[in-house]
PDB file of C-alpha atoms and ligand atoms in Angstrom:
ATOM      1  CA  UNK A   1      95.282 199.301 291.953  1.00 41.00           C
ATOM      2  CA  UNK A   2      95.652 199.978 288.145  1.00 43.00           C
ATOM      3  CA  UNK A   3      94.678 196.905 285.768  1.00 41.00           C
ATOM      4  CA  UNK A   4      96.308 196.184 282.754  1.00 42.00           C
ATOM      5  CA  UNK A   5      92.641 195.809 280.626  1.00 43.00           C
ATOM      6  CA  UNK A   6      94.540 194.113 277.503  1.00 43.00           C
ATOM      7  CA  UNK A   7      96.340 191.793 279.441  1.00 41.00           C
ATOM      8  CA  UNK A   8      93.268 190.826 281.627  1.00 38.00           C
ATOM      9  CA  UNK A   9      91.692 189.837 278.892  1.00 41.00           C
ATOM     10  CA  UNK A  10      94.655 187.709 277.064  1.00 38.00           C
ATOM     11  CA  UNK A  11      94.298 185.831 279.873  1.00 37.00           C
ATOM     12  CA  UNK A  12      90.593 185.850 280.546  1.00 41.00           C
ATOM     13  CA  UNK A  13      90.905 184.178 276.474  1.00 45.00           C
ATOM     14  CA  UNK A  14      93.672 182.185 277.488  1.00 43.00           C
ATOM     15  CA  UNK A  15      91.868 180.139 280.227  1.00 41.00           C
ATOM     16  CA  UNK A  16      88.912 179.388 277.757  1.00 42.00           C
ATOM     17  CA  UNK A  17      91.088 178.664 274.551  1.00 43.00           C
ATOM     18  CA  UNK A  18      94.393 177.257 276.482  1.00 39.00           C
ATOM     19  CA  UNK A  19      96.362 175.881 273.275  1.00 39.00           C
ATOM     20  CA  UNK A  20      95.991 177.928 269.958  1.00 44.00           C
ATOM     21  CA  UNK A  21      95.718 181.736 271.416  1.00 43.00           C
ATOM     22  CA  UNK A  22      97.153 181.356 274.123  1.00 41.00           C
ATOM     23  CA  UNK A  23     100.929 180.166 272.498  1.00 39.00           C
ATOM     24  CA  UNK A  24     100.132 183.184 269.580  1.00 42.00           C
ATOM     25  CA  UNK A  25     100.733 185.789 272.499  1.00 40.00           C
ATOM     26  CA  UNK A  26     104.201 184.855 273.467  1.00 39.00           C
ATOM     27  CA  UNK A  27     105.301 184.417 270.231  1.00 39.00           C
ATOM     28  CA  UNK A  28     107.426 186.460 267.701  1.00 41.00           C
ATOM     29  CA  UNK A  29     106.163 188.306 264.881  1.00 45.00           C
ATOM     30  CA  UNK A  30     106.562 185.830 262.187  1.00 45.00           C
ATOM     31  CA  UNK A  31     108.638 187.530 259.681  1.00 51.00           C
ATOM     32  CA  UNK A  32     111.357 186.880 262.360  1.00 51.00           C
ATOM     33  CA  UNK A  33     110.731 183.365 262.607  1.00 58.00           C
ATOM     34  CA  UNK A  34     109.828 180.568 260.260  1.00 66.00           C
ATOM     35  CA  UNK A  35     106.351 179.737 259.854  1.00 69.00           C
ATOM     36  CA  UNK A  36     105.101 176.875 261.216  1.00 75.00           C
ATOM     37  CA  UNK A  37     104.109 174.084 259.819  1.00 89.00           C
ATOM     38  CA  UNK A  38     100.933 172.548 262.045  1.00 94.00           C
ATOM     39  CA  UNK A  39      98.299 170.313 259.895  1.00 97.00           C
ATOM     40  CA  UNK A  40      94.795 171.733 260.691  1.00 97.00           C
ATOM     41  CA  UNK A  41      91.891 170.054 259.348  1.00 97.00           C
ATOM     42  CA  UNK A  42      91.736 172.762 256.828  1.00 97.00           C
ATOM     43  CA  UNK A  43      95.645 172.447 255.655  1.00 98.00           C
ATOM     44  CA  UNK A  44      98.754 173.489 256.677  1.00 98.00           C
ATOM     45  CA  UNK A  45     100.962 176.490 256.454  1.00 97.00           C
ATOM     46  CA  UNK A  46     102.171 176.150 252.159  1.00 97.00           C
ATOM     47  CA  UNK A  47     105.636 176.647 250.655  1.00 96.00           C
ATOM     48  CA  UNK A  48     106.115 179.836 248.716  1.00 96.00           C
ATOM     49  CA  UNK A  49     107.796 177.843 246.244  1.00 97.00           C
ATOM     50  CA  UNK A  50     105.061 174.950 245.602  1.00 97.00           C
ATOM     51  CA  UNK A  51     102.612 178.338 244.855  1.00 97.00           C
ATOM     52  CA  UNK A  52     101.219 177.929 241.200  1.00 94.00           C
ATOM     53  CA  UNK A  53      98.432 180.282 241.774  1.00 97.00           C
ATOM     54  CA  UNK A  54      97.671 183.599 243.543  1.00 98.00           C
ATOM     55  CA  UNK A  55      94.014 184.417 244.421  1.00 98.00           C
ATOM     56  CA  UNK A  56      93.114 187.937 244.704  1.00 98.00           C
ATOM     57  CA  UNK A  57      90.175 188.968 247.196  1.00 98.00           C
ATOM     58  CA  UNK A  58      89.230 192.255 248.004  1.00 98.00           C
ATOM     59  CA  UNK A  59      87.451 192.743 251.599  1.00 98.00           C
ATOM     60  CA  UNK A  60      85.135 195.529 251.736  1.00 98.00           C
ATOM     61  CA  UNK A  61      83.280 197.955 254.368  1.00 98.00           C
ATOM     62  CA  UNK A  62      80.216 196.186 253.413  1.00 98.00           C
ATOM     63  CA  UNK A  63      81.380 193.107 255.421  1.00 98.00           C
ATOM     64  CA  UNK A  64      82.127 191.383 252.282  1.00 98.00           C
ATOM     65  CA  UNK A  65      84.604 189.341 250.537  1.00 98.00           C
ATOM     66  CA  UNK A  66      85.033 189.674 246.349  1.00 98.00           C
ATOM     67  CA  UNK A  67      84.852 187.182 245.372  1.00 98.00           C
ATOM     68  CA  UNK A  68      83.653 185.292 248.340  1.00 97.00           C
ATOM     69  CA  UNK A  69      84.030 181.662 246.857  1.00 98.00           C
ATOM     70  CA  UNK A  70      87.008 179.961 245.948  1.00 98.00           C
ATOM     71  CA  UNK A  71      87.977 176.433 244.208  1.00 98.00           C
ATOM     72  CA  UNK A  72      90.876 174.606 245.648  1.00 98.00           C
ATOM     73  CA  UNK A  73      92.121 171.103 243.793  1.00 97.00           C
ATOM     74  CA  UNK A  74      93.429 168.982 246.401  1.00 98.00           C
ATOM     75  CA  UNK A  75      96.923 169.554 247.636  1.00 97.00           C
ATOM     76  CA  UNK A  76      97.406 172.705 245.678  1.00 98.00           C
ATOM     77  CA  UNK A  77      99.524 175.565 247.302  1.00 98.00           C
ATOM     78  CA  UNK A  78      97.557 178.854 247.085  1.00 98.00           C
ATOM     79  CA  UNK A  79      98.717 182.703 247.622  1.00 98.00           C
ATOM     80  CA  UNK A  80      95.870 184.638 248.795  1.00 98.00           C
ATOM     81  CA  UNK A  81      96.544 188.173 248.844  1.00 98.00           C
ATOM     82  CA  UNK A  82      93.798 189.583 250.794  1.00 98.00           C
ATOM     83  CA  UNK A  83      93.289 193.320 250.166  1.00 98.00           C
ATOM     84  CA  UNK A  84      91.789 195.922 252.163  1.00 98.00           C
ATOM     85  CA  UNK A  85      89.528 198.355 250.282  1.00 98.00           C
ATOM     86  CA  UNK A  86      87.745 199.311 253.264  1.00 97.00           C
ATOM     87  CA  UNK A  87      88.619 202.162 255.730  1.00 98.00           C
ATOM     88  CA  UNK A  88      87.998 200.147 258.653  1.00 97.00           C
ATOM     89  CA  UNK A  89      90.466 196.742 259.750  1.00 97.00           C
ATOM     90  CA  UNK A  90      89.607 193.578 258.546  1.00 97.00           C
ATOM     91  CA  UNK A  91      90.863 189.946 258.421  1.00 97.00           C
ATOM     92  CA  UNK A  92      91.296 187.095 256.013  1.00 98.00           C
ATOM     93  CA  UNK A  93      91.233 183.602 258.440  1.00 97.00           C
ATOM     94  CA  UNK A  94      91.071 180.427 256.880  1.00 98.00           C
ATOM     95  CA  UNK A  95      89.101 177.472 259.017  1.00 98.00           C
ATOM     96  CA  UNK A  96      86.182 175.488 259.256  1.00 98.00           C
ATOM     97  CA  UNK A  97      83.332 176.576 259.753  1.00 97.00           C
ATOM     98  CA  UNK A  98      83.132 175.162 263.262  1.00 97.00           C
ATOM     99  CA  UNK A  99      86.213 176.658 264.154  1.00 96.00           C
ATOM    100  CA  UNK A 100      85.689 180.455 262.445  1.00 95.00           C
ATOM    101  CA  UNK A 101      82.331 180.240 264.686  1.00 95.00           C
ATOM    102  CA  UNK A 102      84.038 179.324 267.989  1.00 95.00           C
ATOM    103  CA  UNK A 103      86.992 182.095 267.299  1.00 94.00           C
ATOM    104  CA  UNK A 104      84.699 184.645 266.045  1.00 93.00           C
ATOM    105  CA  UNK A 105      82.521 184.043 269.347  1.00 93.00           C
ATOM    106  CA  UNK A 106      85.541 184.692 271.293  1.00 92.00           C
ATOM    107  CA  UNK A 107      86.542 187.757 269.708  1.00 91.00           C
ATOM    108  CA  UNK A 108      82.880 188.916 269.818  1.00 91.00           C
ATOM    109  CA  UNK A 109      83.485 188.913 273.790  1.00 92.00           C
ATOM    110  CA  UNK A 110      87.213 189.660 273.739  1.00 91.00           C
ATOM    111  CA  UNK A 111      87.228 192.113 271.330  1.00 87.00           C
ATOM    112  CA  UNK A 112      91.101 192.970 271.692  1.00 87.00           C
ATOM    113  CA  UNK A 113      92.499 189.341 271.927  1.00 86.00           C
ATOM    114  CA  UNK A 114      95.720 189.375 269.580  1.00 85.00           C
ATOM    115  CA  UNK A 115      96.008 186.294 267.506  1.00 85.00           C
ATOM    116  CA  UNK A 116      98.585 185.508 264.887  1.00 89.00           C
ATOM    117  CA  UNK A 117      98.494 181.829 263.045  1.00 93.00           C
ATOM    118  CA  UNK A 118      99.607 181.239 259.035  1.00 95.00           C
ATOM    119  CA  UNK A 119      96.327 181.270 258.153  1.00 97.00           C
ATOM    120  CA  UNK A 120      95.166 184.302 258.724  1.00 96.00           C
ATOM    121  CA  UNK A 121      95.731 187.768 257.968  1.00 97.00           C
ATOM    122  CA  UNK A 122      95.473 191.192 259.843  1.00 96.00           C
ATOM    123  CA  UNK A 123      94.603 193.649 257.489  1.00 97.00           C
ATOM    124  CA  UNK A 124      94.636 197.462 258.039  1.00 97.00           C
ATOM    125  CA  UNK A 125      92.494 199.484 255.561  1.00 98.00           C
ATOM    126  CA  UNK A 126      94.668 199.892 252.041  1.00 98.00           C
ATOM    127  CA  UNK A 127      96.991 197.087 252.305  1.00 98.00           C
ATOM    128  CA  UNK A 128      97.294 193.617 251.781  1.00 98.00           C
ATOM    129  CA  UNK A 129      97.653 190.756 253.441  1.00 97.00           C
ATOM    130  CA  UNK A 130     100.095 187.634 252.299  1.00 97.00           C
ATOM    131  CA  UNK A 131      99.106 183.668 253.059  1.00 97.00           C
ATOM    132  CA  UNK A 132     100.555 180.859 251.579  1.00 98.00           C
ATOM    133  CA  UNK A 133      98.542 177.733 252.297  1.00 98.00           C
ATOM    134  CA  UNK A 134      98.044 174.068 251.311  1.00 98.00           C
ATOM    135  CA  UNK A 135      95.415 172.650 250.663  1.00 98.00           C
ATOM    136  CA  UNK A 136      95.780 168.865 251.814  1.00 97.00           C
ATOM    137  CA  UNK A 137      92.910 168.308 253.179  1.00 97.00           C
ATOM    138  CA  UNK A 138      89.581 167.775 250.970  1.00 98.00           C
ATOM    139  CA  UNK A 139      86.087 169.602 251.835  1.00 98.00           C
ATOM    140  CA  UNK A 140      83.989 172.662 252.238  1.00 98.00           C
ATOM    141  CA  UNK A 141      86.089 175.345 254.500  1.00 98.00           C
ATOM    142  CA  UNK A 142      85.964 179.026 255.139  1.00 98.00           C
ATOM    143  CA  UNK A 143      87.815 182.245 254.841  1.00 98.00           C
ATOM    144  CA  UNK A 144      85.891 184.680 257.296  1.00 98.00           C
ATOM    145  CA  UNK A 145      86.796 188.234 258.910  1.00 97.00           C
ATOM    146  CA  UNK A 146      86.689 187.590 262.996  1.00 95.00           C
ATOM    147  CA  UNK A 147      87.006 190.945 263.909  1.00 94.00           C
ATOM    148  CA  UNK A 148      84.439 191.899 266.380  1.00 93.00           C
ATOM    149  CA  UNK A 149      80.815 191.653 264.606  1.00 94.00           C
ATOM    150  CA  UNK A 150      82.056 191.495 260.726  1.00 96.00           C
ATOM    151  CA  UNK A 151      81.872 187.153 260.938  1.00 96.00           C
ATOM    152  CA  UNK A 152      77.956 188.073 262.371  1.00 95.00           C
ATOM    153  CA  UNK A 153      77.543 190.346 259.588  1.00 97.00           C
ATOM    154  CA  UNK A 154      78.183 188.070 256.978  1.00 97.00           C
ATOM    155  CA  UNK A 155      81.627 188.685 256.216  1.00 98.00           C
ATOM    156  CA  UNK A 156      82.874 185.010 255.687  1.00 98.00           C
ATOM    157  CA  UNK A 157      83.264 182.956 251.635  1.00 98.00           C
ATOM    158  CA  UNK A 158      83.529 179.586 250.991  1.00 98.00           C
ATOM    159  CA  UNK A 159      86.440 177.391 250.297  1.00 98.00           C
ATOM    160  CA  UNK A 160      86.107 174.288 248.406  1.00 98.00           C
ATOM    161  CA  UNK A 161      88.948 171.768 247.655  1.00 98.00           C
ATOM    162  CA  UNK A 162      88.087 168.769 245.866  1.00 98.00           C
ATOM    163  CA  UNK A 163      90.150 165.499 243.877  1.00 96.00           C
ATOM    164  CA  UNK A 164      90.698 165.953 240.462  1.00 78.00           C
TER     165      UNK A 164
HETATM  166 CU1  LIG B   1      86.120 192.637 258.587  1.00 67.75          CU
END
């Protein structure tokens, strides 16, 4: 009997990580449908029109982010265009750090899992990827690359938002 491999393990993922992957399968891809607008403990999906600045970051071969820290003020709206120098794909998530580690484990073991939020971005090599997100939340967060091995490699910068 022939087995779909992909879709064995969506759902292998699925059973371990029932709410956030699993509804990014079904879904459209979003430039058909509106973003939405979940609060995470690291922000929320921004408003294109509430951006003020745009923060370039360039994600290399090396398994590294340029630059690879960024400071946030507190309920500012940031563009990140992530850029792929690299001949290889890579990824700009934003999370905790608790969170990048528990998604990066998973794709470590699921290597092919599909995921799709607002905050992050799948970048083939020479393009760049668009993400418009709010900072509301203060602390110490993370941008990271969770494709298989780069997050283990050291391919992850820091995010801090602070008060005025
Ligand atoms: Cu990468």
């Amino acid at each position: 009997m022939p087995i779909d491999k992909r879709g064995l393990l969506c759902a292998a993922a699925a059973l371990i990580v029932p709410w956030r992957v699993a509804t990014a399968h079904g879904e459209k891809k979003h430039d058909a449908a509106p973003v939405k607008k979940e609060q995470q403990d690291w922000g929320i999906a921004g408003d294109a029109r509430a951006v003020r600045r745009t923060v370039d970051v360039r994600m290399l071969d090396t398994m590294r982010f340029v630059p690879d820290r960024i400071d946030v003020l507190l309920n500012e709206t940031v563009r990140f265009k992530a850029r792929n120098t690299g001949r290889v794909m890579h990824e700009f998530v934003i999370g905790t750090r608790a969170e990048n580690e528990r998604h990066a484990a998973l794709m470590l073991k699921f290597p092919d899992m599909e995921h799709d939020e607002p905050y992050m971005a799948h970048v083939p090599p020479g393009k760049t990827g668009d993400i418009v997100w709010q900072f509301n939340r203060a602390g110490t967060f993370e941008f990271a690359c969770l494709i298989a091995g780069h997050y283990q490699a050291g391919m992850v910068g820091k995010i801090s938002v602070t008060a005025k």
